[in-house]
Structures are given as structure tokens and as C-alpha cells.
Coordinates of C-alpha atoms in Angstrom, one line a residue:
Chain A
X42 CA -30.8 33.3 -6.1
X43 CA -28.6 33.3 -8.9
X44 CA -25.4 35.5 -9.1
X45 CA -23.8 36.9 -12.4
X46 CA -20.4 37.7 -13.1
X47 CA -18.7 38.4 -15.8
X48 CA -16.2 36.0 -17.8
X49 CA -13.7 38.6 -17.6
X50 CA -13.4 39.1 -13.9
X51 CA -12.9 36.0 -13.7
X52 CA -9.3 35.4 -13.2
X53 CA -9.5 37.8 -10.6
X54 CA -12.3 36.4 -8.9
X55 CA -10.2 33.2 -8.6
X56 CA -7.1 34.8 -8.2
X57 CA -9.4 36.5 -4.9
X58 CA -9.0 33.1 -3.2
X59 CA -5.6 31.9 -3.4
X60 CA -4.6 34.0 -0.2
X61 CA -7.0 31.2 1.5
X62 CA -7.1 28.7 -0.7
X63 CA -5.3 26.4 -3.4
X64 CA -6.7 27.1 -6.7
X65 CA -8.1 23.8 -8.9
X66 CA -7.9 24.8 -12.0
X67 CA -8.0 23.8 -16.2
X68 CA -5.0 24.7 -17.7
X69 CA -2.9 23.8 -21.2
X70 CA -0.1 21.7 -20.5
X71 CA 1.4 20.9 -23.6
X72 CA -1.7 20.4 -25.4
X73 CA -3.6 18.2 -23.3
X74 CA -6.5 20.1 -21.2
X75 CA -5.1 19.0 -17.2
X76 CA -6.6 20.0 -14.3
X77 CA -3.5 21.5 -12.0
X78 CA -2.5 24.0 -9.0
X79 CA -2.4 27.6 -10.3
X80 CA -0.9 30.9 -9.3
X81 CA -1.9 33.3 -11.3
X82 CA -5.1 32.8 -14.5
X83 CA -3.4 33.9 -17.3
X84 CA -3.5 30.3 -18.6
X85 CA -7.0 28.8 -17.1
X86 CA -9.3 27.0 -20.0
X87 CA -12.7 28.7 -20.2
X88 CA -13.5 26.4 -23.5
X89 CA -13.2 22.7 -22.8
X90 CA -15.3 19.7 -22.9
X91 CA -13.2 17.4 -19.9
X92 CA -10.0 16.8 -18.7
X93 CA -7.2 13.9 -20.1
X94 CA -7.7 12.4 -17.1
X95 CA -9.4 12.8 -13.3
X96 CA -9.4 14.6 -11.5
X97 CA -9.3 11.8 -8.3
X98 CA -5.7 12.2 -6.5
X99 CA -6.5 15.6 -4.9
X100 CA -8.8 13.2 -3.1
X101 CA -7.3 10.0 -3.5
X102 CA -3.8 10.1 -4.1
X103 CA -1.8 7.2 -6.3
X104 CA 0.9 7.9 -3.5
X105 CA -0.5 8.8 0.2
X106 CA 1.4 8.9 3.6
X107 CA -1.1 7.0 5.9
X108 CA 0.9 7.0 9.6
X109 CA 4.4 7.2 10.3
X110 CA 5.5 4.5 12.2
X111 CA 8.3 4.6 14.9
X112 CA 9.4 0.9 17.6
X113 CA 6.4 3.2 20.4
X114 CA 4.4 4.6 18.3
X115 CA 2.0 6.0 15.5
X116 CA 1.2 9.5 14.1
X117 CA -0.8 9.8 11.1
X118 CA -0.8 11.9 8.7
X119 CA -4.1 14.2 7.5
X120 CA -3.9 16.8 4.5
X121 CA -5.9 20.2 6.1
X122 CA -5.0 22.2 2.3
X123 CA -7.7 24.1 1.6
X124 CA -8.7 23.9 -2.0
X125 CA -11.1 25.2 -5.0
X126 CA -11.2 23.4 -8.0
X127 CA -13.1 25.5 -10.3
X128 CA -13.6 23.8 -13.5
X129 CA -14.9 20.6 -12.5
X130 CA -18.2 19.0 -14.6
X131 CA -20.5 17.5 -13.8
X132 CA -19.4 13.6 -14.7
X133 CA -16.2 13.8 -12.3
X134 CA -18.4 16.4 -9.7
X135 CA -20.5 12.9 -9.7
X136 CA -17.7 10.7 -9.3
X137 CA -17.4 11.8 -6.1
X138 CA -20.4 11.4 -5.0
X139 CA -19.6 7.6 -6.0
X140 CA -16.2 7.7 -4.5
X141 CA -18.4 8.9 -1.4
X142 CA -20.5 6.4 -1.5
X143 CA -17.7 3.6 -0.8
X144 CA -15.1 6.1 1.1
X145 CA -17.4 7.1 3.9
X146 CA -19.8 4.4 5.1
X147 CA -20.7 5.7 8.5
X148 CA -19.1 2.9 10.1
X149 CA -16.1 2.6 8.3
X150 CA -15.4 6.2 6.8
X151 CA -11.8 6.6 5.0
X152 CA -11.4 9.8 7.0
X153 CA -8.0 10.5 4.4
X154 CA -10.6 10.5 1.9
X155 CA -13.0 12.7 4.5
X156 CA -10.2 15.0 5.2
X157 CA -9.9 16.7 1.6
X158 CA -13.4 16.3 0.5
X159 CA -14.0 18.5 3.4
X160 CA -11.6 20.9 2.8
X161 CA -12.0 20.8 -0.8
X162 CA -14.4 23.3 -1.8
X163 CA -16.4 22.6 -5.5
X164 CA -17.1 25.5 -7.8
X165 CA -18.4 23.1 -11.4
X166 CA -18.5 24.3 -14.8
X167 CA -22.5 23.3 -16.7
X168 CA -21.4 20.9 -19.7
X169 CA -22.0 22.3 -23.0
X170 CA -19.4 20.4 -25.1
X171 CA -18.9 16.9 -24.0
X172 CA -15.3 15.4 -23.4
X173 CA -13.3 13.4 -26.4
X174 CA -16.3 10.1 -26.0
X175 CA -17.9 10.8 -22.5
X176 CA -21.4 9.1 -23.3
X177 CA -22.3 11.4 -19.4
X178 CA -25.8 12.1 -21.0
X179 CA -26.9 9.0 -21.9
X180 CA -26.0 7.7 -18.2
X181 CA -27.9 11.2 -16.2
X182 CA -24.2 12.2 -14.6
X183 CA -23.8 15.5 -17.6
X184 CA -26.0 17.0 -15.3
X185 CA -26.0 18.8 -11.8
X186 CA -28.5 18.8 -8.8
X187 CA -26.0 18.1 -6.0
X188 CA -22.1 18.0 -5.1
X189 CA -20.4 21.6 -6.2
X190 CA -20.3 24.4 -4.2
X191 CA -21.2 26.8 -6.6
X192 CA -22.4 26.1 -9.9
X193 CA -21.2 28.0 -13.1
X194 CA -22.7 28.3 -16.3
X195 CA -21.8 29.5 -19.4
X196 CA -23.2 32.4 -21.1
X197 CA -20.5 33.0 -23.9
X198 CA -19.7 37.1 -22.5
X199 CA -20.8 35.9 -18.9
X200 CA -21.3 33.5 -16.1
X201 CA -24.7 32.3 -14.4
X202 CA -23.2 30.9 -11.0
X203 CA -25.1 29.1 -9.5
X204 CA -25.0 28.3 -4.7
X205 CA -25.6 24.7 -3.5
X206 CA -24.2 25.0 -0.1
X207 CA -23.9 26.4 3.2
X208 CA -19.8 27.1 1.9
X209 CA -20.9 29.0 0.0
X210 CA -22.3 32.0 0.9
X211 CA -18.7 33.1 1.7
X212 CA -18.0 33.4 -2.2
X213 CA -21.2 35.3 -3.7
X214 CA -21.5 38.2 -1.7
X215 CA -19.6 40.3 -3.9
X216 CA -21.7 39.1 -6.8
X217 CA -24.0 41.0 -8.6
X218 CA -27.8 38.5 -8.1
X219 CA -29.3 37.9 -10.5
X220 CA -33.1 36.0 -11.8
X221 CA -31.7 34.6 -14.6
X222 CA -32.2 31.0 -14.6
X223 CA -29.6 29.0 -17.0
X224 CA -29.8 26.1 -18.8
X225 CA -27.1 23.4 -19.7
X226 CA -27.5 20.8 -23.0
X227 CA -25.2 18.3 -23.5
X228 CA -25.5 16.0 -26.4
X229 CA -22.6 12.7 -26.3
X230 CA -21.8 10.9 -30.3
X231 CA -21.4 7.7 -27.6
X232 CA -24.6 6.5 -25.5
X233 CA -25.5 3.8 -22.8
X234 CA -28.9 2.4 -22.4
X235 CA -30.0 1.6 -19.3
X236 CA -31.6 -1.7 -20.8
X237 CA -28.7 -2.6 -22.9
X238 CA -26.2 -1.7 -19.2
X239 CA -28.8 -4.6 -17.5
X240 CA -28.6 -6.9 -19.9
X241 CA -25.0 -7.7 -18.5
X242 CA -26.5 -10.0 -15.9
X243 CA -26.8 -12.5 -18.2
X244 CA -24.1 -12.3 -20.4
X245 CA -21.0 -13.9 -17.3
X246 CA -20.7 -15.7 -20.0
X247 CA -20.9 -14.5 -22.8
X248 CA -17.8 -14.8 -26.3
X249 CA -17.5 -10.8 -26.5
X250 CA -15.2 -11.5 -22.9
X251 CA -13.3 -13.3 -24.1
X252 CA -12.9 -11.6 -27.9
X253 CA -12.1 -8.1 -26.2
X254 CA -9.8 -9.0 -23.5
X255 CA -7.6 -10.2 -26.9
X256 CA -7.0 -6.6 -27.3
X257 CA -6.3 -5.4 -23.9
X258 CA -2.5 -4.9 -22.8
X259 CA -2.9 -5.3 -19.0
X260 CA -1.9 -1.7 -18.8
X261 CA -4.7 0.1 -16.7
X262 CA -4.6 2.7 -18.2
X263 CA -8.4 3.0 -17.7
X264 CA -8.5 2.2 -14.6
X265 CA -5.9 4.7 -13.8
X266 CA -7.4 7.4 -15.2
X267 CA -11.3 6.2 -14.0
X268 CA -12.2 8.4 -11.3
X269 CA -14.5 6.3 -10.0
X270 CA -11.6 3.9 -9.4
X271 CA -10.1 4.5 -6.1
X272 CA -8.8 0.8 -5.8
X273 CA -5.7 0.4 -3.5
X274 CA -2.4 -1.6 -2.4
X275 CA -1.1 -0.8 1.0
X276 CA 2.4 -1.1 1.7
X277 CA 5.4 -0.1 3.5
X278 CA 7.7 2.8 2.9
X279 CA 11.2 2.0 5.8
X280 CA 13.7 4.7 6.4
X281 CA 17.4 3.8 6.4
X282 CA 17.3 3.3 10.0
X283 CA 14.8 0.2 9.4
X284 CA 12.7 1.1 12.5
X285 CA 10.9 3.6 11.7
X286 CA 9.7 4.4 7.9
X287 CA 6.0 5.2 6.8
X288 CA 2.5 2.9 5.9
X289 CA 1.8 4.0 2.6
X290 CA -1.1 3.4 0.5
X291 CA 0.0 3.4 -3.8
X292 CA -3.3 2.8 -6.5
X293 CA -3.6 -0.5 -7.7
X294 CA -5.1 -1.9 -10.4
X295 CA -6.8 -4.7 -11.2
X296 CA -6.5 -5.4 -14.3
X297 CA -3.0 -6.7 -13.4
X298 CA -2.8 -9.7 -12.5
X299 CA -0.8 -9.1 -8.4
X300 CA -4.5 -7.9 -7.6
X301 CA -5.6 -11.4 -6.5
X302 CA -2.9 -12.9 -5.5
X303 CA -2.1 -14.7 -2.5
X304 CA 0.6 -15.5 -0.3
X305 CA 2.2 -19.1 -1.8
X306 CA 1.1 -17.7 -5.0
X307 CA -2.7 -18.3 -6.1
X308 CA -3.8 -15.9 -8.1
X309 CA -7.9 -16.0 -8.3
X310 CA -7.9 -13.9 -11.2
X311 CA -5.4 -15.0 -14.0
X312 CA -7.4 -15.3 -17.2
X313 CA -7.0 -11.8 -18.8
X314 CA -10.6 -12.5 -19.7
X315 CA -11.7 -12.2 -16.2
X316 CA -9.7 -9.4 -15.1
X317 CA -11.4 -7.4 -17.8
X318 CA -14.5 -8.7 -17.9
X319 CA -14.3 -8.2 -13.8
X320 CA -13.7 -3.7 -14.3
X321 CA -17.1 -4.6 -16.7
X322 CA -19.2 -5.8 -14.1
X323 CA -17.6 -3.6 -11.3
X324 CA -18.5 -0.6 -12.9
X325 CA -21.5 -1.3 -14.6
X326 CA -22.5 -4.6 -12.0
X327 CA -22.0 -4.8 -8.9
X328 CA -21.1 -1.8 -7.3
X329 CA -25.0 -0.9 -8.6
X330 CA -26.3 -3.9 -6.7
X331 CA -24.2 -2.5 -3.5
X332 CA -24.4 0.8 -3.3
X333 CA -27.1 1.3 -4.9
X334 CA -26.1 3.4 -8.8
X335 CA -23.9 2.8 -11.5
X336 CA -20.1 3.0 -10.7
X337 CA -19.2 4.9 -14.0
X338 CA -20.2 8.1 -15.1
X339 CA -19.1 8.1 -18.4
X340 CA -16.8 10.7 -18.3
X341 CA -15.1 9.1 -21.7
X342 CA -11.5 8.0 -20.4
X343 CA -11.1 5.0 -20.1
X344 CA -11.4 5.2 -24.6
X345 CA -9.5 8.6 -24.6
X346 CA -6.6 6.4 -23.0
X347 CA -6.7 3.0 -24.1
X348 CA -4.1 2.3 -25.9
X349 CA -6.1 -0.8 -27.6
X350 CA -9.1 1.6 -28.7
X351 CA -10.7 -0.5 -26.7
X352 CA -14.4 0.6 -26.0
X353 CA -16.7 0.4 -23.2
X354 CA -19.7 1.6 -25.2
X355 CA -19.3 -0.8 -27.9
X356 CA -18.3 -3.7 -26.1
X357 CA -21.2 -3.3 -23.8
X358 CA -23.6 -2.1 -26.4
X359 CA -22.0 -5.6 -28.0
X360 CA -23.9 -7.5 -25.2
Chain B
X11 CA -12.6 10.4 14.3
X12 CA -11.6 7.0 14.0
X13 CA -9.1 5.8 11.8
X14 CA -10.1 2.4 9.9
X15 CA -6.0 1.7 8.7
X16 CA -3.9 2.5 12.2
X17 CA -3.4 -0.8 13.9
X18 CA -3.1 -1.1 17.7
X19 CA -0.1 -1.4 18.8
X20 CA 0.5 -5.3 20.8
X21 CA 3.4 -6.6 22.5
X22 CA 3.5 -10.7 21.5
X23 CA 2.0 -12.5 25.1
X24 CA 3.3 -15.6 24.2
X25 CA 5.0 -18.1 21.1
X26 CA 3.4 -21.6 21.0
X27 CA 5.9 -23.5 18.4
X28 CA 3.5 -25.4 16.1
X29 CA 5.3 -27.5 13.2
X30 CA 8.4 -26.6 11.5
X31 CA 7.7 -23.3 9.8
X32 CA 3.6 -22.6 11.6
X33 CA 3.8 -20.9 15.2
X34 CA 1.3 -19.6 17.4
X35 CA 1.1 -15.8 18.6
X36 CA -0.5 -14.7 21.1
X37 CA -1.2 -10.9 22.1
X38 CA -2.9 -9.6 24.8
X39 CA -6.7 -8.4 23.7
X40 CA -10.0 -7.8 23.9
X41 CA -11.8 -7.5 21.4
X42 CA -12.9 -10.8 21.6
X43 CA -13.8 -11.8 17.9
X44 CA -16.9 -13.4 16.4
X45 CA -15.5 -17.8 15.0
X46 CA -13.5 -17.6 11.5
X47 CA -13.1 -13.3 12.2
X48 CA -10.3 -12.0 11.7
X49 CA -6.8 -9.3 12.2
X50 CA -5.6 -7.1 9.7
X51 CA -1.3 -7.5 11.5
X52 CA 1.8 -4.8 10.2
X53 CA 5.0 -5.9 11.1
X54 CA 5.9 -2.3 10.1
X55 CA 8.9 -2.2 7.7
X56 CA 7.6 -5.2 6.0
X57 CA 3.3 -4.6 5.4
X58 CA 0.4 -5.5 6.6
X59 CA -1.7 -8.7 6.4
X60 CA -4.8 -10.5 7.1
X61 CA -4.7 -14.1 10.0
X62 CA -8.1 -15.4 11.0
X63 CA -8.7 -15.6 14.8
X64 CA -7.6 -19.0 15.8
X65 CA -9.5 -18.4 19.8
X66 CA -11.9 -17.9 21.8
X67 CA -11.0 -15.6 25.0
X68 CA -12.2 -12.6 26.4
X69 CA -8.7 -11.6 27.3
X70 CA -7.2 -12.7 24.4
X71 CA -5.6 -13.8 21.1
X72 CA -3.8 -16.1 18.8
X73 CA -2.9 -15.9 15.9
X74 CA -1.2 -19.1 13.9
X75 CA 0.6 -18.0 11.3
X76 CA 2.6 -20.1 8.5
X77 CA 5.7 -18.9 6.5
X78 CA 4.9 -18.5 3.7
X79 CA 4.5 -15.2 2.8
X80 CA 6.7 -11.0 3.6
X81 CA 4.1 -11.2 6.4
X82 CA 4.4 -13.8 7.6
X83 CA 7.5 -14.9 7.2
X84 CA 8.5 -11.5 9.7
X85 CA 6.2 -13.0 12.1
X86 CA 7.5 -16.4 12.6
X87 CA 10.9 -14.5 13.0
X88 CA 9.4 -12.5 16.5
X89 CA 9.4 -13.6 19.5
X90 CA 7.7 -13.5 22.8
X91 CA 7.7 -8.7 24.0
X92 CA 8.6 -7.9 20.5
X93 CA 5.6 -5.9 19.4
X94 CA 2.9 -5.8 15.7
X95 CA 0.7 -3.7 15.2
X96 CA -2.8 -5.1 15.2
X97 CA -6.7 -4.1 12.9
X98 CA -9.9 -5.7 13.9
X99 CA -11.4 -7.2 14.1
X100 CA -12.9 -7.8 10.9
X101 CA -15.6 -9.8 9.0
X102 CA -18.4 -11.0 10.1
X103 CA -17.6 -15.1 11.6
X104 CA -19.6 -17.9 11.6
X105 CA -23.5 -17.5 12.4
X106 CA -22.9 -19.8 15.3
X107 CA -26.7 -18.3 16.9
X108 CA -28.5 -19.9 13.8
X109 CA -26.9 -23.4 14.6
X110 CA -27.6 -23.6 18.3
X111 CA -30.2 -26.7 18.8
X112 CA -27.9 -28.3 15.4
X113 CA -25.3 -31.2 15.2
X114 CA -22.2 -30.1 14.4
X115 CA -19.4 -31.4 11.9
X116 CA -16.6 -29.4 12.0
X117 CA -13.5 -29.7 9.3
X118 CA -10.5 -28.6 9.5
X119 CA -7.6 -29.0 7.2
X120 CA -4.1 -27.9 7.5
X121 CA -3.6 -23.9 8.3
X122 CA -7.4 -24.5 8.0
X123 CA -7.6 -25.4 11.8
X124 CA -6.7 -22.6 13.1
X125 CA -10.3 -20.3 11.9
X126 CA -11.7 -24.1 13.4
X127 CA -10.5 -23.3 16.8
X128 CA -12.3 -20.3 17.4
X129 CA -15.6 -22.8 16.5
X130 CA -14.2 -24.7 19.0
X131 CA -13.7 -23.4 21.3
X132 CA -16.6 -21.6 20.8
X133 CA -18.4 -24.5 21.7
X134 CA -17.2 -25.6 24.3
X135 CA -18.1 -22.1 26.2
X136 CA -21.2 -22.7 25.1
X137 CA -21.3 -26.1 24.9
X138 CA -25.1 -26.4 26.3
X139 CA -26.2 -24.7 22.6
X140 CA -25.4 -27.6 20.1
X141 CA -26.3 -31.4 20.1
X142 CA -23.3 -34.3 18.7
X143 CA -20.2 -32.1 17.7
X144 CA -17.8 -34.6 15.5
X145 CA -14.0 -32.5 14.8
X146 CA -12.3 -33.9 11.8
X147 CA -9.1 -33.0 10.5
X148 CA -6.9 -33.1 7.6
X149 CA -3.2 -32.8 7.7
X150 CA 0.0 -34.3 5.1
X151 CA 1.2 -36.4 8.5
X152 CA 2.0 -35.8 12.2
X153 CA 4.6 -33.8 11.7
X154 CA 2.1 -31.1 10.3
X155 CA -0.5 -31.2 13.3
X156 CA -1.2 -28.6 14.7
X157 CA -2.9 -27.3 18.1
X158 CA -1.3 -30.8 19.4
X159 CA -1.9 -30.0 23.4
X160 CA -5.6 -28.9 22.5
X161 CA -6.5 -33.0 21.2
X162 CA -6.8 -34.9 24.5
X163 CA -9.6 -32.1 25.7
X164 CA -10.9 -31.9 22.5
X165 CA -10.8 -35.9 22.5
X166 CA -12.8 -36.0 25.9
X167 CA -15.7 -33.6 24.3
X168 CA -16.5 -34.9 21.2
X169 CA -16.3 -36.7 18.8
X170 CA -12.0 -36.5 17.0
X171 CA -10.8 -38.0 14.1
X172 CA -8.0 -37.4 12.8
X173 CA -6.0 -38.4 9.6
X174 CA -2.8 -38.0 7.4
X175 CA -2.3 -38.1 4.0
X176 CA 0.1 -40.3 2.8
X177 CA 1.9 -43.8 5.5
X178 CA 4.2 -42.4 7.4
X179 CA 6.5 -44.2 9.8
X180 CA 4.9 -45.1 13.8
X181 CA 1.5 -43.2 12.4
X182 CA -1.5 -45.9 12.9
X183 CA -4.0 -43.4 12.6
X184 CA -6.0 -42.8 10.4
X185 CA -4.3 -42.7 6.2
X186 CA -6.3 -40.2 3.4
X187 CA -8.2 -37.9 2.6
X188 CA -10.3 -36.2 4.8
X189 CA -13.6 -36.9 2.0
X190 CA -13.1 -40.3 2.1
X191 CA -12.9 -40.5 6.2
X192 CA -16.1 -38.7 6.3
X193 CA -17.6 -40.9 3.8
X194 CA -16.4 -43.6 5.8
X195 CA -17.3 -42.8 9.3
X196 CA -21.3 -42.5 8.9
X197 CA -22.7 -39.4 10.2
X198 CA -26.0 -38.5 8.7
X199 CA -26.9 -35.5 7.8
X200 CA -30.2 -35.0 9.5
X201 CA -29.9 -32.0 11.6
X202 CA -26.2 -31.0 10.8
X203 CA -24.7 -28.2 10.2
X204 CA -20.9 -28.4 8.1
X205 CA -18.0 -25.9 8.6
X206 CA -15.0 -26.3 6.6
X207 CA -11.9 -24.5 6.1
X208 CA -8.7 -25.3 4.1
X209 CA -7.8 -25.2 0.5
X210 CA -10.1 -25.2 -2.3
X211 CA -9.9 -27.8 -3.8
X212 CA -10.5 -29.8 0.1
X213 CA -12.9 -27.9 0.7
X214 CA -14.5 -28.5 -3.0
X215 CA -14.5 -32.8 -2.2
X216 CA -15.2 -32.8 1.3
X217 CA -19.3 -31.1 -0.9
X218 CA -18.9 -33.2 -3.1
X219 CA -18.5 -35.9 -0.6
X220 CA -21.6 -34.4 1.3
X221 CA -23.5 -34.8 -0.7
X222 CA -23.0 -38.4 -1.4
X223 CA -23.8 -39.0 2.4
X224 CA -27.4 -36.1 1.4
X225 CA -26.1 -33.5 3.2
X226 CA -27.6 -30.2 0.8
X227 CA -25.3 -26.7 0.7
X228 CA -27.8 -25.2 2.9
X229 CA -26.3 -26.7 5.7
X230 CA -21.8 -26.2 4.5
X231 CA -21.0 -23.3 5.7
X232 CA -16.7 -22.2 5.0
X233 CA -14.4 -19.7 5.2
X234 CA -13.0 -18.1 1.3
X235 CA -9.0 -16.7 0.6
X236 CA -8.4 -14.1 -0.5
X237 CA -5.9 -11.0 -1.4
X238 CA -7.0 -8.7 1.1
X239 CA -5.4 -5.8 2.1
X240 CA -7.6 -3.1 4.4
X241 CA -10.2 -5.5 5.6
X242 CA -12.9 -3.0 5.5
X243 CA -14.3 -2.7 1.7
X244 CA -12.6 -0.6 0.7
X245 CA -9.4 -1.2 -1.5
X246 CA -11.2 -3.7 -3.9
X247 CA -8.1 -6.6 -3.7
X248 CA -11.2 -9.3 -2.6
X249 CA -14.8 -8.9 -4.4
X250 CA -15.9 -11.3 -5.7
X251 CA -19.0 -10.7 -7.8
X252 CA -21.3 -8.8 -5.6
X253 CA -19.6 -9.8 -2.8
X254 CA -16.5 -8.1 -0.2
X255 CA -13.8 -11.7 0.9
X256 CA -13.7 -8.9 3.6
X257 CA -16.2 -7.7 4.9
X258 CA -19.5 -9.5 3.1
X259 CA -17.4 -13.0 4.7
X260 CA -14.9 -14.2 4.8
X261 CA -17.9 -17.4 5.8
X262 CA -20.6 -18.2 3.3
X263 CA -23.2 -20.0 3.4
X264 CA -21.6 -23.0 0.5
X265 CA -25.2 -22.4 -1.8
X266 CA -24.1 -18.9 -1.9
X267 CA -20.6 -20.3 -3.1
X268 CA -21.3 -21.5 -5.5
X269 CA -23.1 -18.8 -7.7
X270 CA -20.0 -17.3 -6.8
X271 CA -17.8 -15.7 -9.9
X272 CA -14.4 -14.6 -9.6

């Protein structure tokens, strides 16, 4: 059983949830589509490829307090805010499922991520329009079988909504039921085949890495906007009394030189080519060895946000 | 829910002065790390960094700290009674069970001797499980010697060789790098396991010398150093190939290390 909601009513539907939830939705922000908290539904964009930046900050903020310390005590800080994210595209839901593998391992759970994950309701929007530079259709991350609470299919004047979780029941009570089974097709221009990706296994010494890395500025734009890049630094932010303060974590990037620097000054990936190559191998080879799936969902943001116009699909297809 | 990033506040129970810039701190802790495991130590306001355990005891943990990074400099300035944050132990540690019945060659260079001490103390407590034990320690000079207070005991129990890099006034013992001392020692490769901790270059030349003697890479175990922040395979910094040094290591068989690329 699916549900049906007229597109005109989507605003009222989301507005009715705002008392209980912080609602995040795609809006036009200075000509860029971004996910932001909304207080009214006037500015929501319903027809779009994808947002310029990923949604990871709602799960793994770029700066986050882990706990506050004093001389005698440590108090952890958990974000218990209840959120609904509306309009999240399938590739970005896949990105969350990938982050789950890394951060929700049985014995070593990241409770900050877990708390945010548990408190966030996912209203995904099925794909019918690729994001800029998106190549998710070739990776199979353009469709969703799980990972959503509600999945909206755009049918022109109305949405067909699939329910994907127990949690979703509370949201569908007042919706009209329908037998209609929706489908969404996405055709991305760019693509990356499994066969081509598997060439990484024998391409570690390929000249491609050195050549292509010479175009790279090591600006970390790719890792900053990648929905599955979650590397972080752990730092202390002391208060003025110097006895109390916060332990924080902030974004780190494998593209920056200090990422592998140890006390005493040695840097393990000193050359830009080795850092450049590490990202491709982590995304498309190492993570699969470790967790059984690729760490790339083909959202295309690393291409869109690269000032040197370096294209992941072009590079892998050169191997 | 347990919080993997939240340290426990522990008081420094004892401080041992080792050299002019190295101290060993002892905290009461019952986690009894395996030889080769490490802890994440916090000095609040400065930060957190990984330090290998230097002891094998059910009652306390020793950590030997050289004043080189910001956290280690802060630790060096602490005294008995001061509090630090401790998380751990982390990492795989040396597979001591796998080494049962073997003769051991234990090689430590500089501060690499600290994790080595956990292995030695483990062997002291499980002496019947292992055959002949050779210790080879290398330091820049006698001023850099660590754990001098243990040497008499170790000399009684094991074959103990110590060397310094360059001649030093008043020193009549071995002079020269560890690899050449090991080559000259006449040890044979048969039924032996080698454990090495030290700077990367020392590991490299020592393995070359071991190969000359007839050791294979499968017989050699090393502990790797990498930048680590979380210690539990989340933050990404210590990744080498598809391995996390913090979680899959820091101890690796040299056969595996040889194929690792940054």
C-alpha cells in the first residue's frame, strides 16, 4: 500500500511537522540549491537535480563538541534535536548507509553520529533528474530499497509516497491510500563501470596518478563536499580559565599534507600524487575490501566543486 | 551507550625520569594491555595523542613519553598526582600465543624500546612458553638509555645486548648500529621470531641484515607508527592501504608491511 499527496499540499504537510521537528529541505540560496532548516515552506525547491553540498553536516558536523571537561569531570554533549530531512536524493541516502558501516560497527559505535541518525527522519525524493555531474545510475545508487522513512515519487501534480519504516506510520495516517506503484528512471551522462573500477587493483603504479595530480590544488574541496568523507581531527578548545573547555572534532582532509604528519615532523603522504591517489583508492577500492561496498555514491559533487575541474569518472576511465 | 571518545580521568601514580627529555608515567589501571597495545592520552586544553604501553601488569600501566609533540610536551611537565585522560587499550598487540615454543629475538631502537618492554615483561611472566630469548637494544648514547633500572634483572634472565651509535667517553660496550651487532651475534634463523620496534630506517636495515642471516619476512613482526586521532578506525588518519594502523595494527608481520603503500 502506497500513499498519495497532491503537490499543492506538500507545504501544509511539512508545516504540520514543524512543531515537533526541525524540518530541513532544499531551498534556493543565492542561486545554489542547499539543504537548510525552513520555518515556512514558501522557498522549498521541489524540482532539482541535487544540492551543491552534501547533507553530512546534519550527521557529522564539520565542527562538533564531543564533551566538556573541567579539572574534575567530563560531560558529553549529545544532540537530541529531532529532525526531518525532506528531499534527500537516493545517492545521498546511500551515502548515509555507507557512513553507517563505518560509524555504527557493533563494538565501536560513534554515539554522536548514532544519536543524530536515530533522531533524523528521512523523507527521500526519488530520482528523475540527475544532479550536476552525477553518475549514480552506473553505480546503482540512484535507486532505494531501504534507508528511507518515506520515499516520494514526483508524478507531476502529485506524489506517490512509499513507506519504508515503522517510524513512518505516524506520518501517513492522514494520507490518501493508493495502489499505484511508482517508478523512477535516472539517466546520467557520466558513468563508472565496475569493470573499470576493478582496474584499480593493478593500477597503483600507473602514470595517471602523477599526471592528473599535477592539476590538483590540494584544496580539499572534493573531500569537504563528498557525502561519505567523514575524516576528522580531535582537538581541544580551552576556555579562558585554561582549566575547562571543550573536546571538539573538526573535519580533516586526506588531501592536506598535515593529515599524515606525526610528532617530530615526518609526513607519510608528502607528495601530492600520493594524497590524490589515496582518495580514489579509499573511495573505490580499500573501503570495499573493508566493508563490502564502494565508498562513492556517484553524486558528482567532487567534480562540481573542484576548481581544477578534475573529474573522477575521467580519471578512473583512463586506467 | 558507551562513548568510544570519552576518556577516563586517572591520576599519575608515579613518574620515572628516564633521560633529559623522556619520562615514564605510571597510572593505576586494570585494563592489563596486551604487549604492543596503546592508549589515547589526553592533557585537557592541549589535546590527545597515542602512546604505547610500556608495561605488562594487571594493576597499572606505564607509558614512556618523549617530549616531541604538543601532548607529549604537556605530559612531561606533569607530576605525581596530576590527572590525565586515558582511553584504551587499542590495537592488536603482538600475537604472543602464536610465538609459543619459539626462540625470541627482541629488538628495540630508541623510544621503540618502550613497547618492547611490554613484550619482555610478558615473557618474564610466561617464561615456560618461550625458548631462548635475545634482547638487542640500540640507543644514540648512554645518556639515552631507557629502563636502566630493569637491565640487571634482564641480564640475569635473557641474553642482553646493548649498543650505542657512536663512541662515547667512558663507554666500553658495543658501538655500532643494531643491524651490524645482530649480524655479528651469530644468532641463527631457525625456530625464531623477531620483534622489532624503532624508527622506520632502523627497521628497514635490521630486516636486511636478518635476511642475510636467513630469516624470512614471515618470522619478523614490527609495530608501525602513523598519525592517529581516534584510535578506533573512524578518523581515517592512520590508514595505509586497506588497513587501519590503529585497529588492524599497530603490529604487523613484516611480510604484510612489505606490500603496504602509503
